[in-house]
mmCIF file with all atom_site columns, C-alpha atoms in Angstrom:
data_model
loop_
_atom_site.group_PDB
_atom_site.id
_atom_site.type_symbol
_atom_site.label_atom_id
_atom_site.label_alt_id
_atom_site.label_comp_id
_atom_site.label_asym_id
_atom_site.label_entity_id
_atom_site.label_seq_id
_atom_site.pdbx_PDB_ins_code
_atom_site.Cartn_x
_atom_site.Cartn_y
_atom_site.Cartn_z
_atom_site.occupancy
_atom_site.B_iso_or_equiv
_atom_site.pdbx_formal_charge
_atom_site.auth_seq_id
_atom_site.auth_comp_id
_atom_site.auth_asym_id
_atom_site.auth_atom_id
_atom_site.pdbx_PDB_model_num
ATOM 1   C CA . MET A 1 1   ? 165.971 63.456  321.488 1.00 48.00 ? 1   MET A CA 1
ATOM 2   C CA . MET A 1 2   ? 166.073 66.977  322.785 1.00 46.00 ? 2   MET A CA 1
ATOM 3   C CA . ALA A 1 3   ? 168.212 67.914  319.955 1.00 49.00 ? 3   ALA A CA 1
ATOM 4   C CA . THR A 1 4   ? 165.974 66.467  317.660 1.00 51.00 ? 4   THR A CA 1
ATOM 5   C CA . VAL A 1 5   ? 162.817 68.536  319.245 1.00 48.00 ? 5   VAL A CA 1
ATOM 6   C CA . ASN A 1 6   ? 164.992 71.771  319.318 1.00 54.00 ? 6   ASN A CA 1
ATOM 7   C CA . ARG A 1 7   ? 165.572 71.638  315.320 1.00 56.00 ? 7   ARG A CA 1
ATOM 8   C CA . SER A 1 8   ? 161.894 70.745  314.622 1.00 56.00 ? 8   SER A CA 1
ATOM 9   C CA . GLN A 1 9   ? 161.058 73.630  316.525 1.00 57.00 ? 9   GLN A CA 1
ATOM 10  C CA . SER A 1 10  ? 163.368 75.954  314.833 1.00 59.00 ? 10  SER A CA 1
ATOM 11  C CA . SER A 1 11  ? 162.037 74.196  311.579 1.00 60.00 ? 11  SER A CA 1
ATOM 12  C CA . ASP A 1 12  ? 158.655 75.149  312.174 1.00 59.00 ? 12  ASP A CA 1
ATOM 13  C CA . THR A 1 13  ? 159.680 78.913  313.483 1.00 63.00 ? 13  THR A CA 1
ATOM 14  C CA . ASN A 1 14  ? 161.719 79.477  310.212 1.00 64.00 ? 14  ASN A CA 1
ATOM 15  C CA . THR A 1 15  ? 158.499 78.585  308.235 1.00 65.00 ? 15  THR A CA 1
ATOM 16  C CA . ILE A 1 16  ? 156.102 80.608  310.185 1.00 62.00 ? 16  ILE A CA 1
ATOM 17  C CA . SER A 1 17  ? 158.649 83.433  309.828 1.00 73.00 ? 17  SER A CA 1
ATOM 18  C CA . HIS A 1 18  ? 158.557 82.877  306.428 1.00 69.00 ? 18  HIS A CA 1
ATOM 19  C CA . TRP A 1 19  ? 154.828 83.197  306.159 1.00 69.00 ? 19  TRP A CA 1
ATOM 20  C CA . ASP A 1 20  ? 154.743 85.912  308.434 1.00 73.00 ? 20  ASP A CA 1
ATOM 21  C CA . LYS A 1 21  ? 156.950 88.069  305.993 1.00 78.00 ? 21  LYS A CA 1
ATOM 22  C CA . LYS A 1 22  ? 155.408 87.094  302.932 1.00 77.00 ? 22  LYS A CA 1
ATOM 23  C CA . TYR A 1 23  ? 151.765 87.803  304.154 1.00 77.00 ? 23  TYR A CA 1
ATOM 24  C CA . ALA A 1 24  ? 153.298 91.261  305.539 1.00 79.00 ? 24  ALA A CA 1
ATOM 25  C CA . ASN A 1 25  ? 154.362 91.893  301.886 1.00 82.00 ? 25  ASN A CA 1
ATOM 26  C CA . LEU A 1 26  ? 151.380 90.866  300.510 1.00 81.00 ? 26  LEU A CA 1
ATOM 27  C CA . ILE A 1 27  ? 149.306 92.923  303.016 1.00 85.00 ? 27  ILE A CA 1
ATOM 28  C CA . TYR A 1 28  ? 151.785 96.010  302.298 1.00 83.00 ? 28  TYR A CA 1
ATOM 29  C CA . GLU A 1 29  ? 151.334 95.487  298.794 1.00 84.00 ? 29  GLU A CA 1
ATOM 30  C CA . ILE A 1 30  ? 147.466 95.493  298.741 1.00 88.00 ? 30  ILE A CA 1
ATOM 31  C CA . THR A 1 31  ? 147.405 98.432  301.008 1.00 87.00 ? 31  THR A CA 1
ATOM 32  C CA . LYS A 1 32  ? 149.860 100.351 298.782 1.00 86.00 ? 32  LYS A CA 1
ATOM 33  C CA . SER A 1 33  ? 147.798 99.585  295.725 1.00 84.00 ? 33  SER A CA 1
ATOM 34  C CA . ARG A 1 34  ? 144.545 100.700 297.416 1.00 89.00 ? 34  ARG A CA 1
ATOM 35  C CA . ASP A 1 35  ? 145.866 104.053 299.371 1.00 86.00 ? 35  ASP A CA 1
ATOM 36  C CA . GLU A 1 36  ? 146.977 104.631 295.368 1.00 86.00 ? 36  GLU A CA 1
ATOM 37  C CA . LEU A 1 37  ? 143.203 103.865 294.030 1.00 87.00 ? 37  LEU A CA 1
ATOM 38  C CA . THR A 1 38  ? 141.873 105.945 296.871 1.00 87.00 ? 38  THR A CA 1
ATOM 39  C CA . HIS A 1 39  ? 144.203 108.965 295.790 1.00 85.00 ? 39  HIS A CA 1
ATOM 40  C CA . GLU A 1 40  ? 143.247 108.458 292.472 1.00 86.00 ? 40  GLU A CA 1
ATOM 41  C CA . ARG A 1 41  ? 139.899 108.289 292.975 1.00 89.00 ? 41  ARG A CA 1
ATOM 42  C CA . ASP A 1 42  ? 139.985 111.646 294.926 1.00 86.00 ? 42  ASP A CA 1
ATOM 43  C CA . GLN A 1 43  ? 142.053 113.214 291.984 1.00 86.00 ? 43  GLN A CA 1
ATOM 44  C CA . LEU A 1 44  ? 138.965 112.405 289.497 1.00 85.00 ? 44  LEU A CA 1
ATOM 45  C CA . LYS A 1 45  ? 136.607 113.331 291.864 1.00 85.00 ? 45  LYS A CA 1
ATOM 46  C CA . MET A 1 46  ? 138.157 116.881 292.055 1.00 85.00 ? 46  MET A CA 1
ATOM 47  C CA . TYR A 1 47  ? 138.286 116.754 288.239 1.00 83.00 ? 47  TYR A CA 1
ATOM 48  C CA . SER A 1 48  ? 134.882 116.051 288.291 1.00 82.00 ? 48  SER A CA 1
ATOM 49  C CA . SER A 1 49  ? 133.947 118.815 290.359 1.00 83.00 ? 49  SER A CA 1
ATOM 50  C CA . ASN A 1 50  ? 136.205 121.367 288.657 1.00 86.00 ? 50  ASN A CA 1
ATOM 51  C CA . LEU A 1 51  ? 134.605 120.026 284.843 1.00 83.00 ? 51  LEU A CA 1
ATOM 52  C CA . ALA A 1 52  ? 131.242 120.238 286.284 1.00 86.00 ? 52  ALA A CA 1
ATOM 53  C CA . GLU A 1 53  ? 131.986 123.928 287.618 1.00 86.00 ? 53  GLU A CA 1
ATOM 54  C CA . GLU A 1 54  ? 133.287 125.025 283.975 1.00 86.00 ? 54  GLU A CA 1
ATOM 55  C CA . MET A 1 55  ? 130.274 123.730 282.358 1.00 85.00 ? 55  MET A CA 1
ATOM 56  C CA . GLU A 1 56  ? 128.288 125.763 284.280 1.00 87.00 ? 56  GLU A CA 1
ATOM 57  C CA . VAL A 1 57  ? 130.135 128.809 283.771 1.00 88.00 ? 57  VAL A CA 1
ATOM 58  C CA . LEU A 1 58  ? 129.910 128.018 280.012 1.00 85.00 ? 58  LEU A CA 1
ATOM 59  C CA . GLN A 1 59  ? 126.386 127.399 279.911 1.00 89.00 ? 59  GLN A CA 1
ATOM 60  C CA . SER A 1 60  ? 125.672 130.675 281.883 1.00 87.00 ? 60  SER A CA 1
ATOM 61  C CA . GLN A 1 61  ? 127.681 132.546 279.201 1.00 87.00 ? 61  GLN A CA 1
ATOM 62  C CA . TYR A 1 62  ? 126.153 130.530 276.523 1.00 85.00 ? 62  TYR A CA 1
ATOM 63  C CA . ASP A 1 63  ? 122.622 131.565 277.615 1.00 83.00 ? 63  ASP A CA 1
ATOM 64  C CA . THR A 1 64  ? 123.641 135.135 277.861 1.00 86.00 ? 64  THR A CA 1
ATOM 65  C CA . VAL A 1 65  ? 125.008 135.233 274.428 1.00 85.00 ? 65  VAL A CA 1
ATOM 66  C CA . ALA A 1 66  ? 121.986 133.616 273.234 1.00 79.00 ? 66  ALA A CA 1
ATOM 67  C CA . ALA A 1 67  ? 119.300 135.975 274.441 1.00 79.00 ? 67  ALA A CA 1
ATOM 68  C CA . SER A 1 68  ? 121.731 138.444 273.515 1.00 79.00 ? 68  SER A CA 1
ATOM 69  C CA . ARG A 1 69  ? 121.569 137.373 270.281 1.00 81.00 ? 69  ARG A CA 1
ATOM 70  C CA . ASP A 1 70  ? 117.791 136.476 269.827 1.00 75.00 ? 70  ASP A CA 1
ATOM 71  C CA . LYS A 1 71  ? 117.199 140.277 270.914 1.00 74.00 ? 71  LYS A CA 1
ATOM 72  C CA . LEU A 1 72  ? 119.452 141.761 268.329 1.00 76.00 ? 72  LEU A CA 1
ATOM 73  C CA . GLN A 1 73  ? 117.897 139.517 265.855 1.00 74.00 ? 73  GLN A CA 1
ATOM 74  C CA . GLU A 1 74  ? 114.448 140.557 266.551 1.00 70.00 ? 74  GLU A CA 1
ATOM 75  C CA . GLU A 1 75  ? 115.715 144.581 266.540 1.00 70.00 ? 75  GLU A CA 1
ATOM 76  C CA . LEU A 1 76  ? 117.227 143.949 263.156 1.00 69.00 ? 76  LEU A CA 1
ATOM 77  C CA . ASN A 1 77  ? 114.127 142.419 261.843 1.00 66.00 ? 77  ASN A CA 1
ATOM 78  C CA . ARG A 1 78  ? 112.105 145.266 262.934 1.00 66.00 ? 78  ARG A CA 1
ATOM 79  C CA . LEU A 1 79  ? 114.598 147.683 261.691 1.00 63.00 ? 79  LEU A CA 1
ATOM 80  C CA . ASN A 1 80  ? 114.405 145.958 258.354 1.00 61.00 ? 80  ASN A CA 1
ATOM 81  C CA . LEU A 1 81  ? 110.747 145.886 258.320 1.00 60.00 ? 81  LEU A CA 1
ATOM 82  C CA . ASN A 1 82  ? 110.536 149.422 258.943 1.00 55.00 ? 82  ASN A CA 1
ATOM 83  C CA . ARG A 1 83  ? 112.552 150.221 256.022 1.00 52.00 ? 83  ARG A CA 1
ATOM 84  C CA . THR A 1 84  ? 109.852 149.139 253.809 1.00 47.00 ? 84  THR A CA 1
ATOM 85  C CA . VAL A 1 85  ? 109.308 152.099 251.566 1.00 43.00 ? 85  VAL A CA 1
ATOM 86  C CA . LEU A 1 86  ? 105.695 153.439 251.631 1.00 42.00 ? 86  LEU A CA 1
ATOM 87  C CA . SER A 1 87  ? 103.195 153.843 248.730 1.00 45.00 ? 87  SER A CA 1
ATOM 88  C CA . PRO A 1 88  ? 102.761 157.634 248.016 1.00 46.00 ? 88  PRO A CA 1
ATOM 89  C CA . ASP A 1 89  ? 99.373  156.836 247.079 1.00 54.00 ? 89  ASP A CA 1
ATOM 90  C CA . LYS A 1 90  ? 98.007  154.429 249.899 1.00 58.00 ? 90  LYS A CA 1
ATOM 91  C CA . PRO A 1 91  ? 100.489 155.520 253.219 1.00 81.00 ? 91  PRO A CA 1
ATOM 92  C CA . CYS A 1 92  ? 99.612  153.241 256.080 1.00 91.00 ? 92  CYS A CA 1
ATOM 93  C CA . ARG A 1 93  ? 98.452  154.705 259.408 1.00 90.00 ? 93  ARG A CA 1
ATOM 94  C CA . GLN A 1 94  ? 101.605 155.776 262.180 1.00 91.00 ? 94  GLN A CA 1
ATOM 95  C CA . GLY A 1 95  ? 103.337 152.385 264.023 1.00 92.00 ? 95  GLY A CA 1
ATOM 96  C CA . TRP A 1 96  ? 102.106 150.593 260.838 1.00 95.00 ? 96  TRP A CA 1
ATOM 97  C CA . ILE A 1 97  ? 104.171 149.011 258.418 1.00 94.00 ? 97  ILE A CA 1
ATOM 98  C CA . GLN A 1 98  ? 103.479 148.470 254.473 1.00 93.00 ? 98  GLN A CA 1
ATOM 99  C CA . PHE A 1 99  ? 104.130 145.338 252.394 1.00 92.00 ? 99  PHE A CA 1
ATOM 100 C CA . ASN A 1 100 ? 102.676 144.469 248.881 1.00 87.00 ? 100 ASN A CA 1
ATOM 101 C CA . ASN A 1 101 ? 100.275 147.311 249.290 1.00 86.00 ? 101 ASN A CA 1
ATOM 102 C CA . LYS A 1 102 ? 98.899  146.146 252.743 1.00 92.00 ? 102 LYS A CA 1
ATOM 103 C CA . CYS A 1 103 ? 99.245  147.527 255.910 1.00 95.00 ? 103 CYS A CA 1
ATOM 104 C CA . TYR A 1 104 ? 100.437 145.194 259.394 1.00 96.00 ? 104 TYR A CA 1
ATOM 105 C CA . TYR A 1 105 ? 100.465 146.014 262.678 1.00 97.00 ? 105 TYR A CA 1
ATOM 106 C CA . LEU A 1 106 ? 103.649 144.334 264.438 1.00 96.00 ? 106 LEU A CA 1
ATOM 107 C CA . SER A 1 107 ? 103.200 143.506 268.222 1.00 95.00 ? 107 SER A CA 1
ATOM 108 C CA . ALA A 1 108 ? 105.930 145.201 270.492 1.00 89.00 ? 108 ALA A CA 1
ATOM 109 C CA . ALA A 1 109 ? 108.775 142.914 271.089 1.00 79.00 ? 109 ALA A CA 1
ATOM 110 C CA . LYS A 1 110 ? 108.066 140.317 274.221 1.00 84.00 ? 110 LYS A CA 1
ATOM 111 C CA . GLU A 1 111 ? 104.910 141.440 273.969 1.00 93.00 ? 111 GLU A CA 1
ATOM 112 C CA . SER A 1 112 ? 102.419 138.063 273.872 1.00 96.00 ? 112 SER A CA 1
ATOM 113 C CA . LYS A 1 113 ? 98.832  137.393 274.330 1.00 97.00 ? 113 LYS A CA 1
ATOM 114 C CA . THR A 1 114 ? 96.473  134.686 273.759 1.00 98.00 ? 114 THR A CA 1
ATOM 115 C CA . TRP A 1 115 ? 94.847  134.148 270.146 1.00 98.00 ? 115 TRP A CA 1
ATOM 116 C CA . GLU A 1 116 ? 91.828  136.067 271.307 1.00 98.00 ? 116 GLU A CA 1
ATOM 117 C CA . GLU A 1 117 ? 93.305  138.606 273.190 1.00 98.00 ? 117 GLU A CA 1
ATOM 118 C CA . SER A 1 118 ? 95.649  139.387 270.176 1.00 98.00 ? 118 SER A CA 1
ATOM 119 C CA . ARG A 1 119 ? 92.468  139.470 267.702 1.00 98.00 ? 119 ARG A CA 1
ATOM 120 C CA . LYS A 1 120 ? 90.721  141.922 269.968 1.00 98.00 ? 120 LYS A CA 1
ATOM 121 C CA . ASP A 1 121 ? 93.764  143.988 270.019 1.00 98.00 ? 121 ASP A CA 1
ATOM 122 C CA . CYS A 1 122 ? 93.817  144.082 266.452 1.00 97.00 ? 122 CYS A CA 1
ATOM 123 C CA . GLN A 1 123 ? 89.968  144.775 266.287 1.00 97.00 ? 123 GLN A CA 1
ATOM 124 C CA . GLU A 1 124 ? 90.527  147.687 268.621 1.00 97.00 ? 124 GLU A CA 1
ATOM 125 C CA . ARG A 1 125 ? 92.811  148.935 266.067 1.00 96.00 ? 125 ARG A CA 1
ATOM 126 C CA . GLU A 1 126 ? 90.182  148.539 263.254 1.00 95.00 ? 126 GLU A CA 1
ATOM 127 C CA . ALA A 1 127 ? 91.751  145.634 261.803 1.00 97.00 ? 127 ALA A CA 1
ATOM 128 C CA . ASP A 1 128 ? 92.195  141.698 262.483 1.00 98.00 ? 128 ASP A CA 1
ATOM 129 C CA . LEU A 1 129 ? 94.547  139.206 262.385 1.00 98.00 ? 129 LEU A CA 1
ATOM 130 C CA . VAL A 1 130 ? 96.604  138.899 259.523 1.00 98.00 ? 130 VAL A CA 1
ATOM 131 C CA . ILE A 1 131 ? 95.388  136.282 256.685 1.00 97.00 ? 131 ILE A CA 1
ATOM 132 C CA . ILE A 1 132 ? 98.379  135.036 254.859 1.00 97.00 ? 132 ILE A CA 1
ATOM 133 C CA . THR A 1 133 ? 97.553  134.007 250.966 1.00 94.00 ? 133 THR A CA 1
ATOM 134 C CA . THR A 1 134 ? 101.289 133.975 249.696 1.00 95.00 ? 134 THR A CA 1
ATOM 135 C CA . LYS A 1 135 ? 104.692 132.602 250.437 1.00 94.00 ? 135 LYS A CA 1
ATOM 136 C CA . ALA A 1 136 ? 105.813 136.248 250.393 1.00 95.00 ? 136 ALA A CA 1
ATOM 137 C CA . GLU A 1 137 ? 103.540 137.287 253.107 1.00 96.00 ? 137 GLU A CA 1
ATOM 138 C CA . LEU A 1 138 ? 104.413 134.349 255.013 1.00 96.00 ? 138 LEU A CA 1
ATOM 139 C CA . GLU A 1 139 ? 107.918 135.317 254.896 1.00 94.00 ? 139 GLU A CA 1
ATOM 140 C CA . PHE A 1 140 ? 107.322 138.872 256.012 1.00 95.00 ? 140 PHE A CA 1
ATOM 141 C CA . VAL A 1 141 ? 105.246 137.811 258.621 1.00 95.00 ? 141 VAL A CA 1
ATOM 142 C CA . LYS A 1 142 ? 107.597 135.196 260.068 1.00 93.00 ? 142 LYS A CA 1
ATOM 143 C CA . ARG A 1 143 ? 110.363 137.610 260.193 1.00 90.00 ? 143 ARG A CA 1
ATOM 144 C CA . SER A 1 144 ? 108.234 139.911 263.291 1.00 87.00 ? 144 SER A CA 1
ATOM 145 C CA . SER A 1 145 ? 108.661 137.684 266.030 1.00 90.00 ? 145 SER A CA 1
ATOM 146 C CA . SER A 1 146 ? 110.003 134.463 267.178 1.00 92.00 ? 146 SER A CA 1
ATOM 147 C CA . VAL A 1 147 ? 106.439 133.075 267.249 1.00 95.00 ? 147 VAL A CA 1
ATOM 148 C CA . THR A 1 148 ? 103.433 135.440 265.669 1.00 97.00 ? 148 THR A CA 1
ATOM 149 C CA . TRP A 1 149 ? 99.717  134.446 266.101 1.00 98.00 ? 149 TRP A CA 1
ATOM 150 C CA . ILE A 1 150 ? 97.738  134.679 262.271 1.00 98.00 ? 150 ILE A CA 1
ATOM 151 C CA . GLY A 1 151 ? 94.131  134.912 261.631 1.00 98.00 ? 151 GLY A CA 1
ATOM 152 C CA . LEU A 1 152 ? 93.459  130.974 261.252 1.00 98.00 ? 152 LEU A CA 1
ATOM 153 C CA . SER A 1 153 ? 91.647  128.939 263.375 1.00 97.00 ? 153 SER A CA 1
ATOM 154 C CA . ARG A 1 154 ? 89.726  125.418 263.867 1.00 95.00 ? 154 ARG A CA 1
ATOM 155 C CA . GLY A 1 155 ? 86.056  125.734 262.336 1.00 88.00 ? 155 GLY A CA 1
ATOM 156 C CA . GLU A 1 156 ? 83.363  123.473 263.539 1.00 84.00 ? 156 GLU A CA 1
ATOM 157 C CA . GLN A 1 157 ? 84.381  120.410 262.402 1.00 80.00 ? 157 GLN A CA 1
ATOM 158 C CA . GLN A 1 158 ? 88.162  118.768 262.737 1.00 75.00 ? 158 GLN A CA 1
ATOM 159 C CA . ASP A 1 159 ? 89.694  119.279 259.674 1.00 81.00 ? 159 ASP A CA 1
ATOM 160 C CA . GLU A 1 160 ? 87.860  123.043 258.721 1.00 92.00 ? 160 GLU A CA 1
ATOM 161 C CA . TRP A 1 161 ? 90.548  126.003 259.195 1.00 96.00 ? 161 TRP A CA 1
ATOM 162 C CA . LYS A 1 162 ? 88.641  129.445 259.060 1.00 96.00 ? 162 LYS A CA 1
ATOM 163 C CA . TRP A 1 163 ? 89.982  132.596 258.454 1.00 97.00 ? 163 TRP A CA 1
ATOM 164 C CA . VAL A 1 164 ? 89.389  135.707 260.571 1.00 97.00 ? 164 VAL A CA 1
ATOM 165 C CA . ASP A 1 165 ? 86.945  137.136 257.855 1.00 95.00 ? 165 ASP A CA 1
ATOM 166 C CA . GLY A 1 166 ? 84.969  133.835 257.805 1.00 94.00 ? 166 GLY A CA 1
ATOM 167 C CA . THR A 1 167 ? 86.169  132.387 254.612 1.00 95.00 ? 167 THR A CA 1
ATOM 168 C CA . ASN A 1 168 ? 87.562  128.738 254.728 1.00 94.00 ? 168 ASN A CA 1
ATOM 169 C CA . LEU A 1 169 ? 91.332  127.954 253.821 1.00 95.00 ? 169 LEU A CA 1
ATOM 170 C CA . GLU A 1 170 ? 91.862  127.193 250.564 1.00 90.00 ? 170 GLU A CA 1
ATOM 171 C CA . GLY A 1 171 ? 94.222  124.768 249.343 1.00 89.00 ? 171 GLY A CA 1
ATOM 172 C CA . GLU A 1 172 ? 96.994  122.951 251.326 1.00 90.00 ? 172 GLU A CA 1
ATOM 173 C CA . GLY A 1 173 ? 98.360  126.232 252.793 1.00 94.00 ? 173 GLY A CA 1
ATOM 174 C CA . PHE A 1 174 ? 101.992 126.701 254.436 1.00 97.00 ? 174 PHE A CA 1
ATOM 175 C CA . TRP A 1 175 ? 101.529 123.855 257.408 1.00 96.00 ? 175 TRP A CA 1
ATOM 176 C CA . GLU A 1 176 ? 104.953 122.823 258.729 1.00 96.00 ? 176 GLU A CA 1
ATOM 177 C CA . ASP A 1 177 ? 105.286 118.843 258.343 1.00 94.00 ? 177 ASP A CA 1
ATOM 178 C CA . GLY A 1 178 ? 103.172 116.693 260.474 1.00 94.00 ? 178 GLY A CA 1
ATOM 179 C CA . GLU A 1 179 ? 100.656 119.444 261.113 1.00 95.00 ? 179 GLU A CA 1
ATOM 180 C CA . PRO A 1 180 ? 98.350  120.204 262.050 1.00 94.00 ? 180 PRO A CA 1
ATOM 181 C CA . ASN A 1 181 ? 97.804  117.338 264.455 1.00 93.00 ? 181 ASN A CA 1
ATOM 182 C CA . ASN A 1 182 ? 95.566  119.033 267.356 1.00 91.00 ? 182 ASN A CA 1
ATOM 183 C CA . ASN A 1 183 ? 98.190  117.278 269.864 1.00 90.00 ? 183 ASN A CA 1
ATOM 184 C CA . GLY A 1 184 ? 96.078  116.892 273.171 1.00 88.00 ? 184 GLY A CA 1
ATOM 185 C CA . GLY A 1 185 ? 92.916  117.621 271.205 1.00 90.00 ? 185 GLY A CA 1
ATOM 186 C CA . ILE A 1 186 ? 93.149  121.709 271.920 1.00 93.00 ? 186 ILE A CA 1
ATOM 187 C CA . GLU A 1 187 ? 95.173  123.227 269.339 1.00 96.00 ? 187 GLU A CA 1
ATOM 188 C CA . ASP A 1 188 ? 92.559  125.250 267.344 1.00 96.00 ? 188 ASP A CA 1
ATOM 189 C CA . CYS A 1 189 ? 94.622  128.315 266.824 1.00 97.00 ? 189 CYS A CA 1
ATOM 190 C CA . VAL A 1 190 ? 97.628  128.794 264.162 1.00 98.00 ? 190 VAL A CA 1
ATOM 191 C CA . GLU A 1 191 ? 100.945 130.252 264.625 1.00 98.00 ? 191 GLU A CA 1
ATOM 192 C CA . VAL A 1 192 ? 103.719 130.868 262.457 1.00 97.00 ? 192 VAL A CA 1
ATOM 193 C CA . ALA A 1 193 ? 107.336 130.178 263.859 1.00 92.00 ? 193 ALA A CA 1
ATOM 194 C CA . ARG A 1 194 ? 110.395 132.054 262.641 1.00 91.00 ? 194 ARG A CA 1
ATOM 195 C CA . PHE A 1 195 ? 112.798 129.129 262.075 1.00 91.00 ? 195 PHE A CA 1
ATOM 196 C CA . THR A 1 196 ? 110.210 127.060 260.504 1.00 92.00 ? 196 THR A CA 1
ATOM 197 C CA . ALA A 1 197 ? 108.808 129.850 258.020 1.00 94.00 ? 197 ALA A CA 1
ATOM 198 C CA . ALA A 1 198 ? 105.743 127.742 258.558 1.00 96.00 ? 198 ALA A CA 1
ATOM 199 C CA . TRP A 1 199 ? 101.890 127.145 260.105 1.00 97.00 ? 199 TRP A CA 1
ATOM 200 C CA . ASN A 1 200 ? 101.373 124.987 263.169 1.00 97.00 ? 200 ASN A CA 1
ATOM 201 C CA . ASP A 1 201 ? 98.415  124.285 265.400 1.00 97.00 ? 201 ASP A CA 1
ATOM 202 C CA . ALA A 1 202 ? 98.763  125.096 269.214 1.00 97.00 ? 202 ALA A CA 1
ATOM 203 C CA . PRO A 1 203 ? 96.272  126.157 272.410 1.00 97.00 ? 203 PRO A CA 1
ATOM 204 C CA . CYS A 1 204 ? 94.561  129.286 271.774 1.00 97.00 ? 204 CYS A CA 1
ATOM 205 C CA . ASN A 1 205 ? 95.253  130.203 275.258 1.00 97.00 ? 205 ASN A CA 1
ATOM 206 C CA . ASN A 1 206 ? 99.103  129.808 274.725 1.00 97.00 ? 206 ASN A CA 1
ATOM 207 C CA . THR A 1 207 ? 100.715 133.890 274.672 1.00 97.00 ? 207 THR A CA 1
ATOM 208 C CA . PHE A 1 208 ? 102.780 134.848 271.495 1.00 97.00 ? 208 PHE A CA 1
ATOM 209 C CA . SER A 1 209 ? 103.484 137.807 269.584 1.00 96.00 ? 209 SER A CA 1
ATOM 210 C CA . TRP A 1 210 ? 100.804 139.199 266.621 1.00 97.00 ? 210 TRP A CA 1
ATOM 211 C CA . VAL A 1 211 ? 100.478 140.913 263.534 1.00 97.00 ? 211 VAL A CA 1
ATOM 212 C CA . CYS A 1 212 ? 97.691  142.923 262.402 1.00 98.00 ? 212 CYS A CA 1
ATOM 213 C CA . GLU A 1 213 ? 96.559  143.718 258.673 1.00 97.00 ? 213 GLU A CA 1
ATOM 214 C CA . HIS A 1 214 ? 93.782  145.780 256.974 1.00 90.00 ? 214 HIS A CA 1
#
C-alpha cells in the first residue's frame, strides 16, 4: 500500500514539475518578447525625436531661404522698374517712375499703411492712389510689392466700386476668381497681390504697400 502511495506522489510531483517548466518557459518567452518590444519602442522614440529635430532645422533653413528669396525678388522688381526710360518731353519727379506716359511712386520696401493712410501719403505728394485701367498697368503695379493698395474702394451701394477720382468702376475689372466677396462684411478697399496679378477686396485697416500715380 505504501509503495502505491509513493508512486502516486512521485507521479504528481513529476506532473507539477513538468507544468512548472512549461510555464517558466512561457513566462521567459513572454518576458523576452516584452523586452524586445520595449527596446524597439525606445529605438522608435529616439528616431522620432531625431527626425523632429531635423525637421525643425530644415524648416528654419527653409524660412531663412524663403525670406532671402522674397527680399531679393522685391529688390529685383524695383531695379527692373527703375530701368524704365524716362520720356524727354515728360520727365517724372525724382523718386518717381515713368510707365506709359504716367508717373508712379512706389512705397519703400517693407513700408506699409492702411488704405486711408496710403491715400493720404499720395495726396501729400500731390498725387493719389493708382487707378488701373489696363492689363499692362496692372502687371506694372503688381510687380512693385507682394501686396499693394490701389485707388479703388466700395461706394455707398454694396456692389458699387469707385476710384479715388470719383468715377465708377467700368466693366468687370481685373478681379481675382471669387472676388470681391466682402468677407465678414468689412472688405471695402482693394489691393493687388503679386502672385495672383488680380484685384481682391480687403479690410481698409489692413496695412500694405501702395502705389501713387499722377
